[in-house]
mmCIF file of C-alpha atoms and ligand atoms in Angstrom:
data_model
loop_
_atom_site.group_PDB
_atom_site.id
_atom_site.type_symbol
_atom_site.label_atom_id
_atom_site.label_comp_id
_atom_site.label_asym_id
_atom_site.label_seq_id
_atom_site.Cartn_x
_atom_site.Cartn_y
_atom_site.Cartn_z
ATOM 1 C CA MET A 5 15.744 8.138 -24.304
ATOM 2 C CA LYS A 6 18.175 6.495 -21.915
ATOM 3 C CA ILE A 7 18.670 6.421 -18.159
ATOM 4 C CA THR A 8 22.007 8.084 -17.389
ATOM 5 C CA LYS A 9 22.040 8.515 -13.611
ATOM 6 C CA ILE A 10 20.391 7.046 -10.509
ATOM 7 C CA SER A 11 20.668 8.968 -7.235
ATOM 8 C CA VAL A 12 19.568 7.208 -4.058
ATOM 9 C CA TYR A 13 18.494 9.054 -0.885
ATOM 10 C CA HIS A 14 17.852 7.685 2.588
ATOM 11 C CA GLN A 15 15.315 9.411 4.814
ATOM 12 C CA ASN A 16 13.868 8.369 8.163
ATOM 13 C CA LEU A 17 10.157 9.121 8.435
ATOM 14 C CA PRO A 18 9.147 9.260 12.140
ATOM 15 C CA LEU A 19 5.561 8.361 13.039
ATOM 16 C CA GLU A 20 3.692 10.995 15.034
ATOM 17 C CA HIS A 21 2.497 8.327 17.497
ATOM 18 C CA PRO A 22 3.879 4.846 18.181
ATOM 19 C CA TYR A 23 1.843 2.252 16.291
ATOM 20 C CA TRP A 24 0.926 -1.309 17.268
ATOM 21 C CA LEU A 25 0.074 -3.778 14.571
ATOM 22 C CA SER A 26 -2.763 -6.271 14.974
ATOM 23 C CA GLY A 27 -2.609 -8.185 18.198
ATOM 24 C CA GLY A 28 -0.297 -5.501 19.585
ATOM 25 C CA ARG A 29 2.617 -7.796 18.698
ATOM 26 C CA LEU A 30 4.683 -5.384 16.620
ATOM 27 C CA LYS A 31 5.485 -1.768 17.475
ATOM 28 C CA PHE A 32 6.540 0.848 14.922
ATOM 29 C CA GLU A 33 7.976 4.328 15.515
ATOM 30 C CA VAL A 34 9.963 5.236 12.397
ATOM 31 C CA LEU A 35 9.919 4.184 8.737
ATOM 32 C CA ASP A 36 13.122 3.721 6.722
ATOM 33 C CA ALA A 37 12.428 5.408 3.369
ATOM 34 C CA THR A 38 14.454 5.352 0.157
ATOM 35 C CA PHE A 39 13.934 8.009 -2.513
ATOM 36 C CA VAL A 40 15.271 7.486 -6.024
ATOM 37 C CA LYS A 41 15.948 10.170 -8.612
ATOM 38 C CA ILE A 42 16.426 8.908 -12.153
ATOM 39 C CA GLU A 43 17.914 11.211 -14.778
ATOM 40 C CA THR A 44 17.889 10.736 -18.546
ATOM 41 C CA ASP A 45 19.772 11.946 -21.595
ATOM 42 C CA ALA A 46 16.577 13.793 -22.600
ATOM 43 C CA GLY A 47 16.805 16.057 -19.566
ATOM 44 C CA ILE A 48 13.706 14.518 -17.926
ATOM 45 C CA THR A 49 14.007 13.502 -14.287
ATOM 46 C CA GLY A 50 11.715 11.082 -12.420
ATOM 47 C CA TRP A 51 11.273 10.305 -8.721
ATOM 48 C CA GLY A 52 10.337 7.119 -6.925
ATOM 49 C CA GLU A 53 10.002 5.988 -3.314
ATOM 50 C CA GLY A 54 10.335 2.699 -1.490
ATOM 51 C CA THR A 55 9.225 2.623 2.142
ATOM 52 C CA PRO A 56 8.483 -0.692 3.845
ATOM 53 C CA TRP A 57 6.364 -0.561 7.016
ATOM 54 C CA GLY A 58 9.416 -1.090 9.223
ATOM 55 C CA HIS A 59 11.556 -4.218 8.929
ATOM 56 C CA THR A 60 9.215 -6.625 10.721
ATOM 57 C CA TYR A 61 5.880 -6.300 8.889
ATOM 58 C CA VAL A 62 6.657 -8.282 5.717
ATOM 59 C CA PRO A 63 9.901 -9.557 4.156
ATOM 60 C CA ALA A 64 11.094 -6.105 3.059
ATOM 61 C CA HIS A 65 14.121 -4.362 4.481
ATOM 62 C CA GLY A 66 14.677 -0.602 4.131
ATOM 63 C CA PRO A 67 18.457 -0.828 3.638
ATOM 64 C CA GLY A 68 17.786 -3.762 1.289
ATOM 65 C CA ILE A 69 16.223 -1.333 -1.176
ATOM 66 C CA ARG A 70 19.457 0.644 -1.359
ATOM 67 C CA ALA A 71 21.526 -2.546 -1.655
ATOM 68 C CA GLY A 72 19.158 -3.931 -4.294
ATOM 69 C CA ILE A 73 19.408 -0.799 -6.422
ATOM 70 C CA GLU A 74 23.194 -0.943 -6.173
ATOM 71 C CA THR A 75 23.064 -4.515 -7.489
ATOM 72 C CA MET A 76 20.626 -3.664 -10.300
ATOM 73 C CA ALA A 77 22.045 -0.284 -11.292
ATOM 74 C CA HIS A 78 24.192 -1.575 -14.149
ATOM 75 C CA ALA A 79 21.119 -3.245 -15.687
ATOM 76 C CA ILE A 80 18.899 -0.176 -15.242
ATOM 77 C CA LEU A 81 21.359 2.377 -16.625
ATOM 78 C CA GLY A 82 20.981 2.692 -20.390
ATOM 79 C CA GLN A 83 17.370 1.441 -20.411
ATOM 80 C CA ASP A 84 14.634 3.552 -21.981
ATOM 81 C CA PRO A 85 12.493 4.445 -18.921
ATOM 82 C CA ARG A 86 9.372 4.656 -21.079
ATOM 83 C CA GLN A 87 9.686 0.933 -21.856
ATOM 84 C CA LEU A 88 8.450 -0.184 -18.453
ATOM 85 C CA ASN A 89 8.287 -3.887 -19.267
ATOM 86 C CA HIS A 90 11.899 -3.827 -20.472
ATOM 87 C CA VAL A 91 13.024 -2.097 -17.288
ATOM 88 C CA GLU A 92 11.012 -4.614 -15.257
ATOM 89 C CA ARG A 93 12.568 -7.573 -17.059
ATOM 90 C CA ALA A 94 16.086 -6.166 -16.702
ATOM 91 C CA MET A 95 15.565 -5.843 -12.939
ATOM 92 C CA ASP A 96 13.948 -9.297 -12.603
ATOM 93 C CA LEU A 97 16.827 -10.966 -14.471
ATOM 94 C CA CYS A 98 19.438 -9.091 -12.482
ATOM 95 C CA LEU A 99 17.898 -9.696 -9.052
ATOM 96 C CA PRO A 100 15.146 -12.352 -8.781
ATOM 97 C CA GLY A 101 12.514 -11.521 -6.160
ATOM 98 C CA HIS A 102 13.156 -8.511 -3.892
ATOM 99 C CA LEU A 103 10.129 -6.788 -5.402
ATOM 100 C CA TYR A 104 10.200 -4.047 -2.775
ATOM 101 C CA ALA A 105 13.622 -2.895 -4.073
ATOM 102 C CA LYS A 106 12.260 -2.554 -7.616
ATOM 103 C CA ALA A 107 9.147 -0.510 -6.846
ATOM 104 C CA PRO A 108 10.897 2.894 -6.478
ATOM 105 C CA VAL A 109 12.717 2.443 -9.798
ATOM 106 C CA ASP A 110 9.462 1.453 -11.479
ATOM 107 C CA LEU A 111 7.713 4.576 -10.129
ATOM 108 C CA ALA A 112 10.506 6.907 -11.240
ATOM 109 C CA CYS A 113 10.326 5.417 -14.751
ATOM 110 C CA TRP A 114 6.529 5.883 -14.893
ATOM 111 C CA ASP A 115 7.108 9.492 -13.803
ATOM 112 C CA ILE A 116 9.505 10.013 -16.715
ATOM 113 C CA ALA A 117 7.193 8.229 -19.185
ATOM 114 C CA GLY A 118 4.326 10.485 -18.117
ATOM 115 C CA GLN A 119 6.371 13.651 -18.457
ATOM 116 C CA ALA A 120 7.648 12.538 -21.875
ATOM 117 C CA ALA A 121 4.108 11.860 -23.099
ATOM 118 C CA GLY A 122 2.552 14.883 -21.400
ATOM 119 C CA LEU A 123 0.136 12.527 -19.615
ATOM 120 C CA SER A 124 -0.609 11.598 -16.025
ATOM 121 C CA ILE A 125 0.545 8.138 -14.971
ATOM 122 C CA ALA A 126 -3.109 7.228 -14.362
ATOM 123 C CA ASP A 127 -3.841 8.010 -18.006
ATOM 124 C CA LEU A 128 -0.882 5.889 -19.123
ATOM 125 C CA LEU A 129 -2.199 3.051 -16.948
ATOM 126 C CA GLY A 130 -5.462 2.993 -18.858
ATOM 127 C CA GLY A 131 -7.291 6.167 -17.955
ATOM 128 C CA ARG A 132 -7.815 8.462 -15.007
ATOM 129 C CA ASP A 133 -11.236 8.550 -13.405
ATOM 130 C CA GLU A 134 -12.130 12.100 -12.332
ATOM 131 C CA THR A 135 -13.293 11.048 -8.890
ATOM 132 C CA GLY A 136 -10.858 10.742 -6.004
ATOM 133 C CA THR A 137 -10.541 7.742 -3.688
ATOM 134 C CA TRP A 138 -11.756 7.401 -0.110
ATOM 135 C CA ILE A 139 -8.869 7.180 2.349
ATOM 136 C CA ALA A 140 -8.969 4.452 4.962
ATOM 137 C CA SER A 141 -7.436 5.440 8.279
ATOM 138 C CA SER A 142 -5.149 2.962 9.999
ATOM 139 C CA VAL A 143 -6.402 2.321 13.516
ATOM 140 C CA SER A 144 -3.819 0.892 15.918
ATOM 141 C CA SER A 145 -4.850 -2.106 18.029
ATOM 142 C CA GLY A 146 -6.021 -1.573 21.622
ATOM 143 C CA ALA A 147 -9.059 -1.477 23.888
ATOM 144 C CA PRO A 148 -12.387 -0.830 22.079
ATOM 145 C CA ASP A 149 -12.846 2.710 23.428
ATOM 146 C CA TYR A 150 -9.213 3.604 22.621
ATOM 147 C CA MET A 151 -9.747 2.416 19.052
ATOM 148 C CA PHE A 152 -13.027 4.302 18.765
ATOM 149 C CA GLY A 153 -11.202 7.444 19.948
ATOM 150 C CA ILE A 154 -8.801 7.091 17.017
ATOM 151 C CA ILE A 155 -11.731 6.668 14.621
ATOM 152 C CA GLN A 156 -13.307 9.837 16.014
ATOM 153 C CA SER A 157 -10.110 11.831 15.468
ATOM 154 C CA TYR A 158 -10.003 10.627 11.846
ATOM 155 C CA ARG A 159 -13.664 11.546 11.420
ATOM 156 C CA GLN A 160 -12.682 15.123 12.234
ATOM 157 C CA MET A 161 -10.239 14.976 9.309
ATOM 158 C CA GLY A 162 -13.063 13.906 6.975
ATOM 159 C CA TYR A 163 -12.327 10.176 6.903
ATOM 160 C CA LYS A 164 -15.245 7.851 6.160
ATOM 161 C CA SER A 165 -13.217 4.663 5.849
ATOM 162 C CA HIS A 166 -11.112 2.886 8.461
ATOM 163 C CA SER A 167 -8.761 -0.077 8.561
ATOM 164 C CA VAL A 168 -9.045 -1.297 12.121
ATOM 165 C CA LYS A 169 -6.363 -3.621 13.474
ATOM 166 C CA VAL A 170 -7.726 -6.620 15.355
ATOM 167 C CA GLY A 171 -6.244 -10.063 15.901
ATOM 168 C CA GLY A 172 -5.369 -10.767 19.500
ATOM 169 C CA ASP A 173 -7.517 -12.543 22.012
ATOM 170 C CA VAL A 174 -10.561 -14.132 20.374
ATOM 171 C CA GLU A 175 -13.116 -12.924 22.925
ATOM 172 C CA LYS A 176 -11.665 -9.402 22.875
ATOM 173 C CA ASP A 177 -11.726 -9.333 19.070
ATOM 174 C CA ILE A 178 -15.404 -10.263 18.965
ATOM 175 C CA GLU A 179 -16.052 -7.537 21.545
ATOM 176 C CA ARG A 180 -13.990 -4.963 19.597
ATOM 177 C CA ILE A 181 -15.758 -5.721 16.322
ATOM 178 C CA ARG A 182 -19.273 -5.612 17.814
ATOM 179 C CA TYR A 183 -18.469 -2.407 19.722
ATOM 180 C CA LEU A 184 -17.098 -0.587 16.682
ATOM 181 C CA GLU A 185 -19.833 -1.826 14.326
ATOM 182 C CA GLU A 186 -22.400 -0.411 16.733
ATOM 183 C CA LYS A 187 -20.657 2.978 16.589
ATOM 184 C CA ARG A 188 -20.063 2.913 12.828
ATOM 185 C CA LEU A 189 -21.948 5.632 10.953
ATOM 186 C CA PRO A 190 -24.221 4.569 8.072
ATOM 187 C CA ASP A 191 -21.884 6.090 5.457
ATOM 188 C CA GLU A 192 -18.692 4.700 7.031
ATOM 189 C CA ARG A 193 -16.763 1.618 5.938
ATOM 190 C CA ILE A 194 -14.631 -0.396 8.357
ATOM 191 C CA LEU A 195 -12.193 -3.075 7.258
ATOM 192 C CA TYR A 196 -11.113 -5.357 10.106
ATOM 193 C CA ASP A 197 -7.454 -6.067 9.455
ATOM 194 C CA VAL A 198 -5.884 -9.014 11.261
ATOM 195 C CA ASN A 199 -2.420 -8.732 9.672
ATOM 196 C CA ARG A 200 -2.057 -12.571 9.874
ATOM 197 C CA ALA A 201 -2.419 -12.650 13.679
ATOM 198 C CA TRP A 202 -5.053 -15.419 14.018
ATOM 199 C CA THR A 203 -4.600 -19.158 13.819
ATOM 200 C CA ARG A 204 -7.098 -20.961 11.601
ATOM 201 C CA ARG A 205 -9.096 -21.939 14.672
ATOM 202 C CA GLU A 206 -9.186 -18.397 16.059
ATOM 203 C CA ALA A 207 -10.151 -16.957 12.671
ATOM 204 C CA SER A 208 -12.955 -19.466 12.297
ATOM 205 C CA ILE A 209 -14.356 -18.661 15.745
ATOM 206 C CA VAL A 210 -14.315 -14.872 15.313
ATOM 207 C CA MET A 211 -15.466 -14.756 11.701
ATOM 208 C CA ASN A 212 -18.395 -17.077 12.384
ATOM 209 C CA ALA A 213 -19.309 -15.217 15.589
ATOM 210 C CA VAL A 214 -19.659 -11.904 13.708
ATOM 211 C CA ALA A 215 -21.023 -13.328 10.441
ATOM 212 C CA ASP A 216 -24.338 -11.528 11.045
ATOM 213 C CA LEU A 217 -22.617 -8.113 10.779
ATOM 214 C CA GLY A 218 -21.587 -8.336 7.121
ATOM 215 C CA ILE A 219 -18.063 -7.082 7.826
ATOM 216 C CA THR A 220 -14.949 -7.793 5.750
ATOM 217 C CA VAL A 221 -11.832 -9.267 7.392
ATOM 218 C CA GLU A 222 -8.369 -8.676 5.951
ATOM 219 C CA GLN A 223 -5.566 -11.244 6.021
ATOM 220 C CA PRO A 224 -6.984 -13.322 8.888
ATOM 221 C CA CYS A 225 -4.144 -15.890 8.842
ATOM 222 C CA GLU A 226 -0.560 -16.234 7.689
ATOM 223 C CA THR A 227 -0.718 -17.942 4.294
ATOM 224 C CA LEU A 228 -2.921 -18.457 1.243
ATOM 225 C CA ASP A 229 -3.289 -22.121 2.267
ATOM 226 C CA ASP A 230 -4.682 -20.945 5.622
ATOM 227 C CA ILE A 231 -7.092 -18.623 3.853
ATOM 228 C CA ALA A 232 -8.168 -21.366 1.452
ATOM 229 C CA ALA A 233 -8.985 -23.596 4.428
ATOM 230 C CA LEU A 234 -10.796 -20.764 6.196
ATOM 231 C CA ARG A 235 -12.872 -19.982 3.119
ATOM 232 C CA GLN A 236 -14.401 -23.469 3.492
ATOM 233 C CA VAL A 237 -15.632 -22.918 7.068
ATOM 234 C CA THR A 238 -16.659 -19.228 7.102
ATOM 235 C CA THR A 239 -18.905 -16.915 5.097
ATOM 236 C CA THR A 240 -17.472 -13.541 6.203
ATOM 237 C CA PRO A 241 -15.869 -11.824 3.167
ATOM 238 C CA ILE A 242 -12.061 -11.909 3.095
ATOM 239 C CA SER A 243 -9.512 -9.425 1.790
ATOM 240 C CA VAL A 244 -6.023 -10.713 1.031
ATOM 241 C CA ASP A 245 -3.215 -8.271 1.754
ATOM 242 C CA GLU A 246 0.179 -9.665 2.849
ATOM 243 C CA SER A 247 -0.291 -12.943 0.926
ATOM 244 C CA LEU A 248 -0.835 -11.069 -2.346
ATOM 245 C CA VAL A 249 2.728 -10.609 -3.572
ATOM 246 C CA THR A 250 2.992 -11.985 -7.109
ATOM 247 C CA LEU A 251 0.701 -12.145 -10.125
ATOM 248 C CA GLN A 252 0.557 -15.905 -9.516
ATOM 249 C CA ASP A 253 -0.883 -15.225 -6.054
ATOM 250 C CA ALA A 254 -3.487 -12.974 -7.665
ATOM 251 C CA THR A 255 -4.552 -15.549 -10.236
ATOM 252 C CA ARG A 256 -4.741 -18.302 -7.597
ATOM 253 C CA ILE A 257 -6.900 -16.170 -5.289
ATOM 254 C CA ALA A 258 -9.164 -15.203 -8.169
ATOM 255 C CA ARG A 259 -9.488 -18.630 -9.779
ATOM 256 C CA ASP A 260 -9.926 -20.574 -6.538
ATOM 257 C CA GLY A 261 -12.262 -18.003 -4.969
ATOM 258 C CA LEU A 262 -10.100 -17.591 -1.865
ATOM 259 C CA ALA A 263 -11.083 -13.970 -1.243
ATOM 260 C CA GLU A 264 -13.522 -11.281 -2.337
ATOM 261 C CA VAL A 265 -11.112 -8.346 -2.020
ATOM 262 C CA PHE A 266 -7.517 -7.637 -3.062
ATOM 263 C CA GLY A 267 -5.389 -5.394 -0.848
ATOM 264 C CA ILE A 268 -2.668 -4.272 -3.261
ATOM 265 C CA LYS A 269 0.349 -2.643 -1.606
ATOM 266 C CA LEU A 270 2.607 -1.037 -4.187
ATOM 267 C CA ASN A 271 5.980 -1.525 -2.527
ATOM 268 C CA ARG A 272 5.274 -5.163 -1.678
ATOM 269 C CA VAL A 273 4.174 -6.165 -5.191
ATOM 270 C CA GLY A 274 7.038 -4.370 -6.945
ATOM 271 C CA GLY A 275 5.415 -1.180 -8.192
ATOM 272 C CA LEU A 276 2.780 0.023 -10.629
ATOM 273 C CA THR A 277 3.765 -2.195 -13.581
ATOM 274 C CA LYS A 278 3.087 -5.389 -11.660
ATOM 275 C CA ALA A 279 0.199 -3.965 -9.608
ATOM 276 C CA ALA A 280 -1.720 -2.924 -12.742
ATOM 277 C CA ARG A 281 -1.824 -6.591 -13.831
ATOM 278 C CA MET A 282 -3.273 -7.556 -10.431
ATOM 279 C CA ARG A 283 -5.892 -4.839 -10.864
ATOM 280 C CA ASP A 284 -6.876 -6.376 -14.200
ATOM 281 C CA VAL A 285 -7.089 -9.897 -12.731
ATOM 282 C CA ALA A 286 -9.328 -8.532 -9.970
ATOM 283 C CA LEU A 287 -11.609 -6.681 -12.377
ATOM 284 C CA ALA A 288 -11.944 -9.780 -14.558
ATOM 285 C CA HIS A 289 -13.081 -11.825 -11.544
ATOM 286 C CA GLY A 290 -15.486 -9.450 -9.782
ATOM 287 C CA ILE A 291 -13.005 -8.764 -6.990
ATOM 288 C CA GLN A 292 -12.964 -5.345 -5.301
ATOM 289 C CA ILE A 293 -9.702 -3.592 -4.505
ATOM 290 C CA TYR A 294 -7.933 -1.491 -1.916
ATOM 291 C CA VAL A 295 -4.733 0.121 -3.268
ATOM 292 C CA MET A 296 -2.335 1.395 -0.645
ATOM 293 C CA ALA A 297 1.219 2.398 -0.047
ATOM 294 C CA THR A 298 3.051 -0.056 2.192
ATOM 295 C CA GLY A 299 4.085 3.065 4.050
ATOM 296 C CA GLY A 300 5.846 6.282 3.231
ATOM 297 C CA SER A 301 5.509 9.895 2.226
ATOM 298 C CA VAL A 302 3.092 11.755 -0.014
ATOM 299 C CA LEU A 303 4.968 10.239 -2.976
ATOM 300 C CA ALA A 304 4.106 6.667 -1.949
ATOM 301 C CA ASP A 305 0.523 7.692 -1.187
ATOM 302 C CA THR A 306 0.228 9.420 -4.563
ATOM 303 C CA GLU A 307 1.528 6.298 -6.324
ATOM 304 C CA ALA A 308 -1.284 4.302 -4.690
ATOM 305 C CA ALA A 309 -3.859 7.001 -5.446
ATOM 306 C CA ILE A 310 -2.808 6.940 -9.105
ATOM 307 C CA LEU A 311 -3.550 3.234 -9.520
ATOM 308 C CA ALA A 312 -6.713 3.539 -7.419
ATOM 309 C CA GLN A 313 -8.036 6.225 -9.733
ATOM 310 C CA THR A 314 -7.798 3.897 -12.726
ATOM 311 C CA ILE A 315 -10.212 1.455 -11.048
ATOM 312 C CA PRO A 316 -13.955 1.810 -11.704
ATOM 313 C CA MET A 317 -15.750 3.183 -8.634
ATOM 314 C CA GLU A 318 -17.797 0.052 -8.020
ATOM 315 C CA PHE A 319 -14.580 -1.940 -7.612
ATOM 316 C CA ARG A 320 -12.529 0.701 -5.771
ATOM 317 C CA LEU A 321 -12.788 0.353 -1.999
ATOM 318 C CA GLY A 322 -10.150 2.806 -0.859
ATOM 319 C CA THR A 323 -6.583 3.889 -0.338
ATOM 320 C CA TRP A 324 -4.472 5.119 2.587
ATOM 321 C CA ALA A 325 -2.645 8.349 3.498
ATOM 322 C CA CYS A 326 0.374 7.227 5.517
ATOM 323 C CA GLN A 327 1.560 10.853 5.197
ATOM 324 C CA ASP A 328 -1.056 11.830 7.813
ATOM 325 C CA MET A 329 0.826 9.701 10.392
ATOM 326 C CA LEU A 330 4.300 11.232 9.817
ATOM 327 C CA THR A 331 6.182 14.206 11.265
ATOM 328 C CA VAL A 332 8.254 14.839 8.111
ATOM 329 C CA ASP A 333 6.909 16.076 4.753
ATOM 330 C CA ILE A 334 9.421 15.638 1.913
ATOM 331 C CA ALA A 335 7.363 17.543 -0.667
ATOM 332 C CA PRO A 336 5.208 20.211 1.030
ATOM 333 C CA GLY A 337 2.169 21.266 -0.952
ATOM 334 C CA GLN A 338 2.678 18.630 -3.631
ATOM 335 C CA GLY A 339 0.921 15.396 -4.585
ATOM 336 C CA ALA A 340 -2.340 13.859 -3.408
ATOM 337 C CA ARG A 341 -3.468 15.197 -0.019
ATOM 338 C CA ASN A 342 -6.418 14.458 2.209
ATOM 339 C CA VAL A 343 -9.329 16.659 1.184
ATOM 340 C CA ASN A 344 -12.532 15.693 2.997
ATOM 341 C CA GLY A 345 -11.377 12.107 3.370
ATOM 342 C CA LYS A 346 -10.300 11.588 -0.233
ATOM 343 C CA LEU A 347 -7.031 11.470 -2.160
ATOM 344 C CA THR A 348 -7.360 12.768 -5.706
ATOM 345 C CA VAL A 349 -4.709 12.782 -8.433
ATOM 346 C CA THR A 350 -4.811 15.441 -11.130
ATOM 347 C CA ASP A 351 -3.914 15.296 -14.827
ATOM 348 C CA VAL A 352 -0.416 16.696 -14.209
ATOM 349 C CA ALA A 353 2.170 14.904 -16.390
ATOM 350 C CA GLY A 354 3.912 12.048 -14.561
ATOM 351 C CA HIS A 355 3.109 12.111 -10.848
ATOM 352 C CA GLY A 356 3.984 15.796 -10.386
ATOM 353 C CA ILE A 357 6.088 15.420 -7.226
ATOM 354 C CA GLN A 358 9.608 16.782 -6.830
ATOM 355 C CA PRO A 359 10.885 16.016 -3.327
ATOM 356 C CA ASP A 360 12.734 18.811 -1.543
ATOM 357 C CA GLU A 361 16.385 17.819 -1.881
ATOM 358 C CA ASP A 362 17.347 20.029 1.076
ATOM 359 C CA THR A 363 15.132 17.824 3.248
ATOM 360 C CA LEU A 364 16.537 14.622 1.742
ATOM 361 C CA GLY A 365 20.145 15.737 2.110
ATOM 362 C CA ALA A 366 22.983 14.391 -0.023
ATOM 363 C CA PRO A 367 22.386 11.122 -1.908
ATOM 364 C CA VAL A 368 23.810 8.028 -0.186
ATOM 365 C CA ALA A 369 24.668 6.536 -3.574
ATOM 366 C CA VAL A 370 24.960 7.743 -7.156
ATOM 367 C CA HIS A 371 25.103 5.298 -10.047
ATOM 368 C CA GLN A 372 25.852 6.591 -13.533
ATOM 369 C CA VAL A 373 27.064 5.576 -16.971
HETATM 370 MG MG1 LIG B 407 -3.770 -4.895 5.680
#
């Protein structure tokens, strides 16, 4: 089987409400999404998506995905999409780095491989657990009662897990965390996500001040060196998100004991092929895992839910449904949807999603042999 055609679509995905990242320092209103349709000489078609969380969250640029695919197209065309490691190597040789541009191609190839084998991608990735994954809400930063209001609205949608954005003023963060922990229900899980907003000093003050609460803090500072230093002066469990980009990052975190949780974001790490190796490193080191889309439609959420559902329950902390924050649905009725706070993938071959091409409009680029 060979890849004969790559069609690239650009779609803006507006957020229902403006969103402020930790510390209120970055505002987001629309996501720049790229959808990729890969066709083969066997008549099987696969779909992928690449949607960074805006242009300012991490080094990933929406239009860069389209440009990256244009650069890599000649190396991708003619590949057998079922040979994921070959496709991965062809892309890595053609364009070093730029993992976020490779993720949508990787997902489309997994979709084709699944359809060709008559298996779900989760089964190809080692085996699908029957049980779905708890969705963590994403709670925008603000005053404690404003944030609790958001949590309450997600509770009404069945959510039992929340990723709460903190990371501004130290005193206010301690107040926010204590306030929300007091209101947390016994069966709820809250991850306090700093999105790199604290200095080492600020992180040390807050994490030690709330050490009695047994909370987990995500990405407290900018770099892995910061987190390594912080690990020496705090006991509060740490999740690494933005600093987990490559497999080398994963092995360093695991070997050096820098964190107790991996936050794997599919678009950032380059897709399922690379993310599955991080999963295995985590499992081998007793590290629990969140698997999330970086942002995007039901397709990106389903990609994350697929990998999540290959992780044993005791290691699987949750996923995210960015789709619940958008005003556009590119594949109504398809893919993993919130049901009582969980995303669940079925045993449909591939990922089972065919975006509505009327919604996507004409492709912005077509590459073919
Ligand atoms: Mg995070």
